[in-house]
PDB file of C-alpha atoms and ligand atoms in Angstrom:
ATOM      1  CA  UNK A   1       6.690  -4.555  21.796  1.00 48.00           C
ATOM      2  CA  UNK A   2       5.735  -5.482  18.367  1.00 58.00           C
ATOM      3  CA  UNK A   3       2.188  -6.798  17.805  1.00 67.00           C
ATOM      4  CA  UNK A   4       1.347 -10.347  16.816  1.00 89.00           C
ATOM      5  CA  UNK A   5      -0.680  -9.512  13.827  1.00 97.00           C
ATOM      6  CA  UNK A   6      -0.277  -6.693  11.305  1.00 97.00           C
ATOM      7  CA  UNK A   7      -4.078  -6.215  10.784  1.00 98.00           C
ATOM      8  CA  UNK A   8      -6.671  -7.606  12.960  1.00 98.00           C
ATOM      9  CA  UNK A   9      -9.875  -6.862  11.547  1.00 98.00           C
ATOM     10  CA  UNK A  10     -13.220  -7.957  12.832  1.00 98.00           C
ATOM     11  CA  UNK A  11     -16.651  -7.478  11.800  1.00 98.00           C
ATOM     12  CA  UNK A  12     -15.989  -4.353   9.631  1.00 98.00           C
ATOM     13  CA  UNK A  13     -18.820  -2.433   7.849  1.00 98.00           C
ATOM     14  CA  UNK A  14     -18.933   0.367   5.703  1.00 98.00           C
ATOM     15  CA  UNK A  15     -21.620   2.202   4.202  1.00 97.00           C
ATOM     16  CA  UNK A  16     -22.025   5.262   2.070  1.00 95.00           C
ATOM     17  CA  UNK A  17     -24.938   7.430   0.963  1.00 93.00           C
ATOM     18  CA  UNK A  18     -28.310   8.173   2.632  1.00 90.00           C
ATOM     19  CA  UNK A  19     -31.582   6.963   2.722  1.00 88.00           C
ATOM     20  CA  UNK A  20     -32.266   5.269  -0.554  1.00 89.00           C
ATOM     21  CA  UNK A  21     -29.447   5.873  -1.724  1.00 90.00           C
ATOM     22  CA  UNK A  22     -27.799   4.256   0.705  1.00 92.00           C
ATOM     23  CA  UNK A  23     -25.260   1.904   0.012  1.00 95.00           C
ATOM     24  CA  UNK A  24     -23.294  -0.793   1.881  1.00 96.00           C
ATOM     25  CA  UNK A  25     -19.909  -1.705   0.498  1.00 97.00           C
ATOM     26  CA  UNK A  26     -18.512  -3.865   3.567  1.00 98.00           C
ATOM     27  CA  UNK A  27     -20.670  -5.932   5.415  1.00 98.00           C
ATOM     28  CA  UNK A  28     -19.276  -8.097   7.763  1.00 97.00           C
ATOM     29  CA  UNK A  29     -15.013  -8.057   7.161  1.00 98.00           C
ATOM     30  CA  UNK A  30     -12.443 -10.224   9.396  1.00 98.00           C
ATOM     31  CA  UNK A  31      -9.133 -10.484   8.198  1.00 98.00           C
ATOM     32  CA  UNK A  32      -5.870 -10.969  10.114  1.00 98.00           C
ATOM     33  CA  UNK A  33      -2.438 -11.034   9.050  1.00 98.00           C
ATOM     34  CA  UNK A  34       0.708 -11.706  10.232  1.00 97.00           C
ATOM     35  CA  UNK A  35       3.564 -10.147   9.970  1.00 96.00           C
ATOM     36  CA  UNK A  36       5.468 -10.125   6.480  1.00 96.00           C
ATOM     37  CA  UNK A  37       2.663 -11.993   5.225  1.00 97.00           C
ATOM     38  CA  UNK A  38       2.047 -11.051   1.688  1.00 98.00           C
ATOM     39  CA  UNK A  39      -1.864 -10.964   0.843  1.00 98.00           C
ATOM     40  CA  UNK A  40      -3.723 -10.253  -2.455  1.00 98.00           C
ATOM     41  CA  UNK A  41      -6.837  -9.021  -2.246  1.00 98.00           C
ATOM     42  CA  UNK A  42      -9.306  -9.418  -5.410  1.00 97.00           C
ATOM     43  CA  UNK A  43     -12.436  -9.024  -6.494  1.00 96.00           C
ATOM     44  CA  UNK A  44     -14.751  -7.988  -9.258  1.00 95.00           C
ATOM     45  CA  UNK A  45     -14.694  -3.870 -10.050  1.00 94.00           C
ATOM     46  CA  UNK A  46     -16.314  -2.151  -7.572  1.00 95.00           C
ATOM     47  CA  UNK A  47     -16.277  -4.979  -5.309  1.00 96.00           C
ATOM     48  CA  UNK A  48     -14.772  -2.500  -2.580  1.00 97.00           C
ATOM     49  CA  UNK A  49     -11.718  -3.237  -2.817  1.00 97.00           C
ATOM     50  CA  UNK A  50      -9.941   0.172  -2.650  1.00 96.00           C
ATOM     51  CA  UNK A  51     -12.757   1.549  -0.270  1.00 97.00           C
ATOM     52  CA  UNK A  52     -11.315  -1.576   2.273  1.00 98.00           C
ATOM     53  CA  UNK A  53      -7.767  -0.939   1.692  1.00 97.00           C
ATOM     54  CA  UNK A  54      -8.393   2.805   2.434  1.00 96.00           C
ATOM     55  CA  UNK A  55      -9.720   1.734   6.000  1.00 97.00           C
ATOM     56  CA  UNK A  56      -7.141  -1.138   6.502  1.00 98.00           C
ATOM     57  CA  UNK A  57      -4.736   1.326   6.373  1.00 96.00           C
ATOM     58  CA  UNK A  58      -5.999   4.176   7.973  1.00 96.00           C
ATOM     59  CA  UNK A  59      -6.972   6.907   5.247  1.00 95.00           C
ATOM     60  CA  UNK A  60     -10.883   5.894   5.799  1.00 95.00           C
ATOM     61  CA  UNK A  61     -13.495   5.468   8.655  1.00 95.00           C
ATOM     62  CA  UNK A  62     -15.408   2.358   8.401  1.00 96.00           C
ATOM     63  CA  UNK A  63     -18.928   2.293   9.835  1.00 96.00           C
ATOM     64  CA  UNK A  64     -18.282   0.083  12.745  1.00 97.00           C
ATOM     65  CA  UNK A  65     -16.162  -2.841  13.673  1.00 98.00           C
ATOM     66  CA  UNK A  66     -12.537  -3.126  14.909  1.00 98.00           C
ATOM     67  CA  UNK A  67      -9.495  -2.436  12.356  1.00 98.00           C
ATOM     68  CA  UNK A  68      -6.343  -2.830  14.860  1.00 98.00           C
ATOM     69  CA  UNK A  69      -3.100  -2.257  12.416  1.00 98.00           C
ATOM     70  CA  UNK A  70       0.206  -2.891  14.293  1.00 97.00           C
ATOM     71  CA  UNK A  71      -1.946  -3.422  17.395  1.00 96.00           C
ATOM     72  CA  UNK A  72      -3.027  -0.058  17.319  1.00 97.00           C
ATOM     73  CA  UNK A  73      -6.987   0.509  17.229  1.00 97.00           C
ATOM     74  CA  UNK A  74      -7.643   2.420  14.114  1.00 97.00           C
ATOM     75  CA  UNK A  75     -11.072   2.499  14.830  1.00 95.00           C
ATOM     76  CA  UNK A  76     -10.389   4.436  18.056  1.00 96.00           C
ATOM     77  CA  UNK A  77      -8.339   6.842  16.882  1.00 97.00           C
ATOM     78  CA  UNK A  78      -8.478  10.396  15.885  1.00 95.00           C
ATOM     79  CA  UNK A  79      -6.567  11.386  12.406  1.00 94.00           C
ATOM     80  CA  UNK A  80      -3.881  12.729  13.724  1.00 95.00           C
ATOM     81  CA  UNK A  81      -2.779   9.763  15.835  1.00 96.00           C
ATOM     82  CA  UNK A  82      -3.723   7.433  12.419  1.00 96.00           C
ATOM     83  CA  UNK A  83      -1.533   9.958  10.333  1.00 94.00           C
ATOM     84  CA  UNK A  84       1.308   9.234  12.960  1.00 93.00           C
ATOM     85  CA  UNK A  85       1.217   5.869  12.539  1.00 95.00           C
ATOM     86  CA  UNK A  86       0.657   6.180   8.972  1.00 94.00           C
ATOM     87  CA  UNK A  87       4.296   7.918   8.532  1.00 91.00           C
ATOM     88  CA  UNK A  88       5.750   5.958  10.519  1.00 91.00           C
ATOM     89  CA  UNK A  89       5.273   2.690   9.747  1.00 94.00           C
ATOM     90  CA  UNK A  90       3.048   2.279   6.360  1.00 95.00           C
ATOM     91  CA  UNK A  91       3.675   2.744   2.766  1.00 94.00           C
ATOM     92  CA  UNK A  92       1.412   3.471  -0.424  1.00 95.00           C
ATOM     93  CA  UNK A  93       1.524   2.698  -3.808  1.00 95.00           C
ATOM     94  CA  UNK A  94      -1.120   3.593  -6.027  1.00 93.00           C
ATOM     95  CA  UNK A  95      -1.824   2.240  -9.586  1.00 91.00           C
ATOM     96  CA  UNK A  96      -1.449   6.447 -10.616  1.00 91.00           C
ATOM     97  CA  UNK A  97       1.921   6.183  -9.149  1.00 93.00           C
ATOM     98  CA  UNK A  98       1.019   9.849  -7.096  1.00 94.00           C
ATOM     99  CA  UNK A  99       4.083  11.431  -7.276  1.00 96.00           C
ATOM    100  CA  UNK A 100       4.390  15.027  -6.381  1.00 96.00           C
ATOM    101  CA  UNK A 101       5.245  16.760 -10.356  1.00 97.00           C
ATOM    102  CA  UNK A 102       6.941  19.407  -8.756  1.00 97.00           C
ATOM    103  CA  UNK A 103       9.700  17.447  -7.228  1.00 97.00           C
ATOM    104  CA  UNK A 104      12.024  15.362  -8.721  1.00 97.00           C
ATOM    105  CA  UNK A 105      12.818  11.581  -8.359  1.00 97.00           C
ATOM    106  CA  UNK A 106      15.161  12.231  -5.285  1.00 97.00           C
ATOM    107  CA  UNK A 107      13.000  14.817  -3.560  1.00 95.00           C
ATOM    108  CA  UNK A 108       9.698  12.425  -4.015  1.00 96.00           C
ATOM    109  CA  UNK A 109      11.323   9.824  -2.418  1.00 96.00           C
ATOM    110  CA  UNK A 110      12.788  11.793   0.703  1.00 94.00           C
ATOM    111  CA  UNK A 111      10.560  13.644   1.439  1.00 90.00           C
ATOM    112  CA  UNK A 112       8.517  11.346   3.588  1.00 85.00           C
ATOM    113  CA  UNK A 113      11.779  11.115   5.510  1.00 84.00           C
ATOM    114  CA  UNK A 114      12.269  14.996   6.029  1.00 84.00           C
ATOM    115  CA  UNK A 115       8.392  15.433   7.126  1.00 82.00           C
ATOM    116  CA  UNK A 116       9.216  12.287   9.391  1.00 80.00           C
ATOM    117  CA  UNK A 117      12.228  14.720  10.868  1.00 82.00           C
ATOM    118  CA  UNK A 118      14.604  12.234   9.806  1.00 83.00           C
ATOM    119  CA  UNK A 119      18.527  13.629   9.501  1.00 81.00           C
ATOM    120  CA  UNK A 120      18.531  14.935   6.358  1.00 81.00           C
ATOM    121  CA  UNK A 121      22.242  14.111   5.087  1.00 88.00           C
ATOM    122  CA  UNK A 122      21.287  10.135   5.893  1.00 86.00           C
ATOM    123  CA  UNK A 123      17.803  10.015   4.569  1.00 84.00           C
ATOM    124  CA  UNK A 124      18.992  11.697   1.080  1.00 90.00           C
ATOM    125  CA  UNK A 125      21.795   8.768   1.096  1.00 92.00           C
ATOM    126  CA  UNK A 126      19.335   5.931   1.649  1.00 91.00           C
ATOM    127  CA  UNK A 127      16.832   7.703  -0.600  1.00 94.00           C
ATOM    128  CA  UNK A 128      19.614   7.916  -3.352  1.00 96.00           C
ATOM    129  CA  UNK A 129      20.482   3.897  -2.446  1.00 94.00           C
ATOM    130  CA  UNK A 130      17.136   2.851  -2.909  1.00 93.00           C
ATOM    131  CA  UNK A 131      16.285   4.723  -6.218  1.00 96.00           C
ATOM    132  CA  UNK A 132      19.803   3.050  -7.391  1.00 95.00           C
ATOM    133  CA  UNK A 133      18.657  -0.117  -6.327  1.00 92.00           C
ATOM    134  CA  UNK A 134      16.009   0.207  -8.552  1.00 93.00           C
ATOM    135  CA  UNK A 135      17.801   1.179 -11.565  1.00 94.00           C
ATOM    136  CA  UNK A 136      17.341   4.973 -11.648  1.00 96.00           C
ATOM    137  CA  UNK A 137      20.750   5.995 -10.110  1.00 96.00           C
ATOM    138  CA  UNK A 138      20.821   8.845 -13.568  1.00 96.00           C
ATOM    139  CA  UNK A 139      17.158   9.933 -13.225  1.00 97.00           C
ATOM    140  CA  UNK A 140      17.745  11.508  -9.406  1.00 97.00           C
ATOM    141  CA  UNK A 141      16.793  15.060 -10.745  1.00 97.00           C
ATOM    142  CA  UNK A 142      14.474  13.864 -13.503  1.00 97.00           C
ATOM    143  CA  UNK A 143      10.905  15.246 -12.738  1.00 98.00           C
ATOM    144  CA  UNK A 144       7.789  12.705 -12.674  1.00 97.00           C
ATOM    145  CA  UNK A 145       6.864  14.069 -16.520  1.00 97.00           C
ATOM    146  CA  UNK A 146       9.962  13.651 -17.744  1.00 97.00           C
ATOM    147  CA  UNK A 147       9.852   9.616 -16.905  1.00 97.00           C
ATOM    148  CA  UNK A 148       8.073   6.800 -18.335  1.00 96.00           C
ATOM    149  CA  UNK A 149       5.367   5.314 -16.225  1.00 96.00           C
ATOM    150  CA  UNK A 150       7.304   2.683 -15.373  1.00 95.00           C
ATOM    151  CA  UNK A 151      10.463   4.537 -14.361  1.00 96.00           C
ATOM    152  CA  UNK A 152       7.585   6.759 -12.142  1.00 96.00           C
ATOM    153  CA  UNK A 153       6.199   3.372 -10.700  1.00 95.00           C
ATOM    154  CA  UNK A 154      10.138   2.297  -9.533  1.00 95.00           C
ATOM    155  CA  UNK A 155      10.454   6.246  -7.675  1.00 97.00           C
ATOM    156  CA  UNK A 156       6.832   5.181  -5.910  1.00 96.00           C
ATOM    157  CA  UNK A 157       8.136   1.860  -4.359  1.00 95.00           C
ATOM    158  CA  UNK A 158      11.555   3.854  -3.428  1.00 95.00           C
ATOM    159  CA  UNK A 159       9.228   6.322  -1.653  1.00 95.00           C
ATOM    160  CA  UNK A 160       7.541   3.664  -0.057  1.00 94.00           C
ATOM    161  CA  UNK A 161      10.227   1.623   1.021  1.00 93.00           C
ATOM    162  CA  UNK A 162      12.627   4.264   2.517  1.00 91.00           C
ATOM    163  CA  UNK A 163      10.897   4.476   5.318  1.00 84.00           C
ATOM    164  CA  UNK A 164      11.369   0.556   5.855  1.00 89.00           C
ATOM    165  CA  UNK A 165       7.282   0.576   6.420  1.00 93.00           C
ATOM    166  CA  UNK A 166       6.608  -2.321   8.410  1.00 96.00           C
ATOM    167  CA  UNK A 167       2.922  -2.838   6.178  1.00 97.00           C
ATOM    168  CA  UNK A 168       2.949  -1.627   2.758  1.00 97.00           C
ATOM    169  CA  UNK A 169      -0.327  -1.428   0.992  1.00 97.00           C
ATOM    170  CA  UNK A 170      -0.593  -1.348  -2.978  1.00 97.00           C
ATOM    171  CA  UNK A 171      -3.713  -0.415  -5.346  1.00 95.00           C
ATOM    172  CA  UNK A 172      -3.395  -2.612  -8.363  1.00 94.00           C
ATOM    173  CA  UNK A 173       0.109  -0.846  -8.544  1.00 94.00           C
ATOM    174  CA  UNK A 174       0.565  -2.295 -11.990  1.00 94.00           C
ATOM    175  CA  UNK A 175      -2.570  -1.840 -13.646  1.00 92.00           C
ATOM    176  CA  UNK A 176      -1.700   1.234 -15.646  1.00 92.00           C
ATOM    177  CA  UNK A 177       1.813  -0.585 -17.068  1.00 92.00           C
ATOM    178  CA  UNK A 178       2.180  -2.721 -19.603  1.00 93.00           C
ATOM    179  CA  UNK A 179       2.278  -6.264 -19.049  1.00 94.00           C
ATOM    180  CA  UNK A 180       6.340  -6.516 -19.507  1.00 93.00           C
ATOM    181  CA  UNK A 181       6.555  -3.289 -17.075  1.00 92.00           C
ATOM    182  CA  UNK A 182       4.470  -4.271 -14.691  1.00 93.00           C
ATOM    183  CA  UNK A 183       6.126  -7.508 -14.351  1.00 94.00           C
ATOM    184  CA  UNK A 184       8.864  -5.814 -13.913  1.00 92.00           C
ATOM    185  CA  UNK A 185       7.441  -3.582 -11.196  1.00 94.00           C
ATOM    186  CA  UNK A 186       5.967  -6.550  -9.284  1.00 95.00           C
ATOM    187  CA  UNK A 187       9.469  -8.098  -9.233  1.00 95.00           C
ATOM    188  CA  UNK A 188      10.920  -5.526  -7.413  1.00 93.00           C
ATOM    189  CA  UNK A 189       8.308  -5.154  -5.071  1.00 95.00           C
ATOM    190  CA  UNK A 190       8.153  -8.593  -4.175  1.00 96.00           C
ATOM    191  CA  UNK A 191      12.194  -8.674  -3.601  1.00 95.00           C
ATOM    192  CA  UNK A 192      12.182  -5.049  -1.604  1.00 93.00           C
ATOM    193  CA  UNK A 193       9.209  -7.164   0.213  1.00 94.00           C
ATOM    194  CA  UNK A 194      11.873  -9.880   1.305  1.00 94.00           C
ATOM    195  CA  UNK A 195      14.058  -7.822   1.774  1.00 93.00           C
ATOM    196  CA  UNK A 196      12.657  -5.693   4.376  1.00 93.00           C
ATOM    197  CA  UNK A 197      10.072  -8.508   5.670  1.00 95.00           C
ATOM    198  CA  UNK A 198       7.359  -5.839   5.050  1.00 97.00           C
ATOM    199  CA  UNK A 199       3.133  -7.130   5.502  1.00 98.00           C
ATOM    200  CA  UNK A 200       2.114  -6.754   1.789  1.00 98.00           C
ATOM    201  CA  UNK A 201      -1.412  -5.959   1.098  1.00 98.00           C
ATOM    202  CA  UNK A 202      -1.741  -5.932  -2.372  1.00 97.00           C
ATOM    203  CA  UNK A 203      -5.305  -5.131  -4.559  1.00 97.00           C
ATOM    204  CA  UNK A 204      -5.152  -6.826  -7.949  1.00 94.00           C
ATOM    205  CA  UNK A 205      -6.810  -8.169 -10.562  1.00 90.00           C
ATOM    206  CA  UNK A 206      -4.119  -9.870 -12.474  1.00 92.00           C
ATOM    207  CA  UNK A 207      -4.301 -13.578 -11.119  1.00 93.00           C
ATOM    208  CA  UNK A 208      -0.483 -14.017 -12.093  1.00 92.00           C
ATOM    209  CA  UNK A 209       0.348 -11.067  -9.544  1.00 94.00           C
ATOM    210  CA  UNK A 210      -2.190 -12.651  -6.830  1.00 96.00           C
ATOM    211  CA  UNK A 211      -0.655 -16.517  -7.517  1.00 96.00           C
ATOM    212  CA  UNK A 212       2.773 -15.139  -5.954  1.00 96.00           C
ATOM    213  CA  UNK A 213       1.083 -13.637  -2.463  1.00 97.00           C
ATOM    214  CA  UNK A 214       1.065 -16.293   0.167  1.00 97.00           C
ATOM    215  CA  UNK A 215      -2.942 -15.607   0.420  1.00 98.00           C
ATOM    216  CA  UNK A 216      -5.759 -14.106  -2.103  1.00 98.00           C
ATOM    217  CA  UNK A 217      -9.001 -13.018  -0.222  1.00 98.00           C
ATOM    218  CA  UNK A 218     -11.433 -12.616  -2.801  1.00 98.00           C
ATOM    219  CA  UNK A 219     -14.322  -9.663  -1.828  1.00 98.00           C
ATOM    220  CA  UNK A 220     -17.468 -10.237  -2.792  1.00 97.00           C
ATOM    221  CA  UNK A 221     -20.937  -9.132  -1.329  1.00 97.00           C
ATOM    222  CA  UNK A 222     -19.461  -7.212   0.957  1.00 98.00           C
ATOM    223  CA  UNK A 223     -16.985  -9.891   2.570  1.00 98.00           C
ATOM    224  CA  UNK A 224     -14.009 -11.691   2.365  1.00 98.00           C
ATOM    225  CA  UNK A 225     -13.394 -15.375   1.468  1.00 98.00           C
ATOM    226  CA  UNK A 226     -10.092 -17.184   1.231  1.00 96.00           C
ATOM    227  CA  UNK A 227      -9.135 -18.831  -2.111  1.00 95.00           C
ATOM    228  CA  UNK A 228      -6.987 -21.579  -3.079  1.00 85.00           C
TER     229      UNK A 228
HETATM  230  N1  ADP B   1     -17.555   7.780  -1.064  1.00 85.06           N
HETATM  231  C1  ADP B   1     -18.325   7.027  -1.847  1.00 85.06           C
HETATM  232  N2  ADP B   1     -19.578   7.439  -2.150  1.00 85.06           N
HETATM  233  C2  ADP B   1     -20.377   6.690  -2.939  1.00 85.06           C
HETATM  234  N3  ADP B   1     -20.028   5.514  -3.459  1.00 85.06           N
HETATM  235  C3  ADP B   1     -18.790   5.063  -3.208  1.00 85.06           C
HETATM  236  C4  ADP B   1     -17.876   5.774  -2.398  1.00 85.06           C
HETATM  237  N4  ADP B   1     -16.737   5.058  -2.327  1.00 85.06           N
HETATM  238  C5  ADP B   1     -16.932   3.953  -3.048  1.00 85.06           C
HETATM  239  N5  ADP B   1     -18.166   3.941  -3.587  1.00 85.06           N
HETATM  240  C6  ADP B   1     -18.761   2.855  -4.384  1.00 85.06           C
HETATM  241  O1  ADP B   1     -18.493   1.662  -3.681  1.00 85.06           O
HETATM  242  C7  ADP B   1     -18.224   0.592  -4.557  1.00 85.06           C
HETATM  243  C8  ADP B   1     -16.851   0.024  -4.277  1.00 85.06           C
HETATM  244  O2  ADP B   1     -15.851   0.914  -4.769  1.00 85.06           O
HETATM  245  P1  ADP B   1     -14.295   0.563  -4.742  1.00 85.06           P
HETATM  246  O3  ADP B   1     -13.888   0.323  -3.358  1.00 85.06           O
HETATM  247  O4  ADP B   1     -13.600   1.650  -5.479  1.00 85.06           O
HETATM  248  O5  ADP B   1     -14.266  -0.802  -5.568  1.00 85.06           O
HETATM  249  P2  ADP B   1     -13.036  -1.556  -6.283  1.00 85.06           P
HETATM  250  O6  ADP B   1     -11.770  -0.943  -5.804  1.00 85.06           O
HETATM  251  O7  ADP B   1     -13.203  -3.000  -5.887  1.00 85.06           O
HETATM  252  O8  ADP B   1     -13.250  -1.380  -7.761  1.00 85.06           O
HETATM  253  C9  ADP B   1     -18.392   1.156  -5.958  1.00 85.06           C
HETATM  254  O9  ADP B   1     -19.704   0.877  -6.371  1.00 85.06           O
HETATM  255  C10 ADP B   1     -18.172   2.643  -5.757  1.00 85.06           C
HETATM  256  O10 ADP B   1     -18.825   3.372  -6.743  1.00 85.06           O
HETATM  257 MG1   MG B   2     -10.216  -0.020  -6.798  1.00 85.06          MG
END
């Protein structure tokens, strides 16, 4: 059955550090979202805002409160039942793009497939759709170095879309483009984000990229607090 809500979040803290060097990042988060909403989340530098997406999705422990994505109690689980989840129905991308530089465009972009189990023959075909989708049908066997940032940003949202994620979360994913690139790159997220009706949780601080989410939850002093 599939949940209501993408991410129900309620009373989340998070703290870091001892003693006096303690110090508390989240104090008090609640957030929900429903499905194929598309949310930007913004706030000044070092507001928290990566530190929240981290636990939102599942890579990070907050200190208490509830963080149910899909339904499914994050803050219950153990990592291995989060990483499940994780691969099966979440995708990343980063403003460092974090492809692997060994592999090339084709083999980043399956490869969550293949570690999924997924029928190799058909996940190379929709991996080799998507990247054509996306413009890059003659860089399949081009290596991350050997493309432009940009062209590295497109293979990022291919790996994150081939697995039709139903939440995809994105860290500033266009802060390290140029502004022509990066609109570029938020285009095609934003149709691929139609297309597939995926929850979009997107960190920014470019208010042009946060003006086309349906909501932008600004963080500051720990919480969140809805903006026009
Ligand atoms: N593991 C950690 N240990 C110590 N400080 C941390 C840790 N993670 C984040 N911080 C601090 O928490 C604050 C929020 O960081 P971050 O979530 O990266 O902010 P943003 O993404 O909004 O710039 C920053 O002051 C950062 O230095
Ligand atoms: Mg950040």
């Amino acid at each position: 059955m599939p949940a209501e809500n993408s991410l129900e979040v309620h009373h989340l803290f998070k703290s870091v550090g001892q003693g006096e060097h303690a110090l508390s990042i989240l104090t008090g988060v609640e957030l929900v979202v429903k499905p194929a909403e598309t949310i930007a989340l913004i706030g000044e530098s070092g507001s928290g805002k990566s530190t929240l997406l981290a636990i939102l999705a599942g890579l990070d422990d907050g200190s208490s409160g509830e963080v149910r994505l899909l339904g499914e109690p994050l803050h219950n689980m153990d990592e291995e039942a989060r990483a499940r989840l994780r691969a099966k129905h979440v995708g990343f991308v980063f403003q460092s793009f974090m492809l692997i530089p060994t592999l090339n465009a084709l083999e980043n972009v399956e490869l969550p497939a293949l570690l999924r189990g997924e029928n190799d023959k058909a996940s190379r075909e929709q991996a080799k759709r998507l990247l054509e989708q996306l413009g890059l049908g003659k860089r399949l066997d081009h290596l991350p170095a050997q493309l432009s940032g940009g062209e590295q940003q497109r293979v990022a949202l291919a790996r994150a879309f081939n697995g039709r994620p139903s939440v995809l979360f994105a860290d500033e994913p266009t802060g390290n483009l140029d502004r022509h690139t990066g609109d570029r790159i938020a285009d095609l997220l934003f149709s691929l984000n139609r297309d597939y009706a995926t929850t979009l949780i997107l960190v920014t601080h470019d208010p042009e990229l946060a003006a086309r989410c349906d909501r932008r939850l600004r963080l500051r002093d720990g919480k969140l607090w809805e903006e026009a």
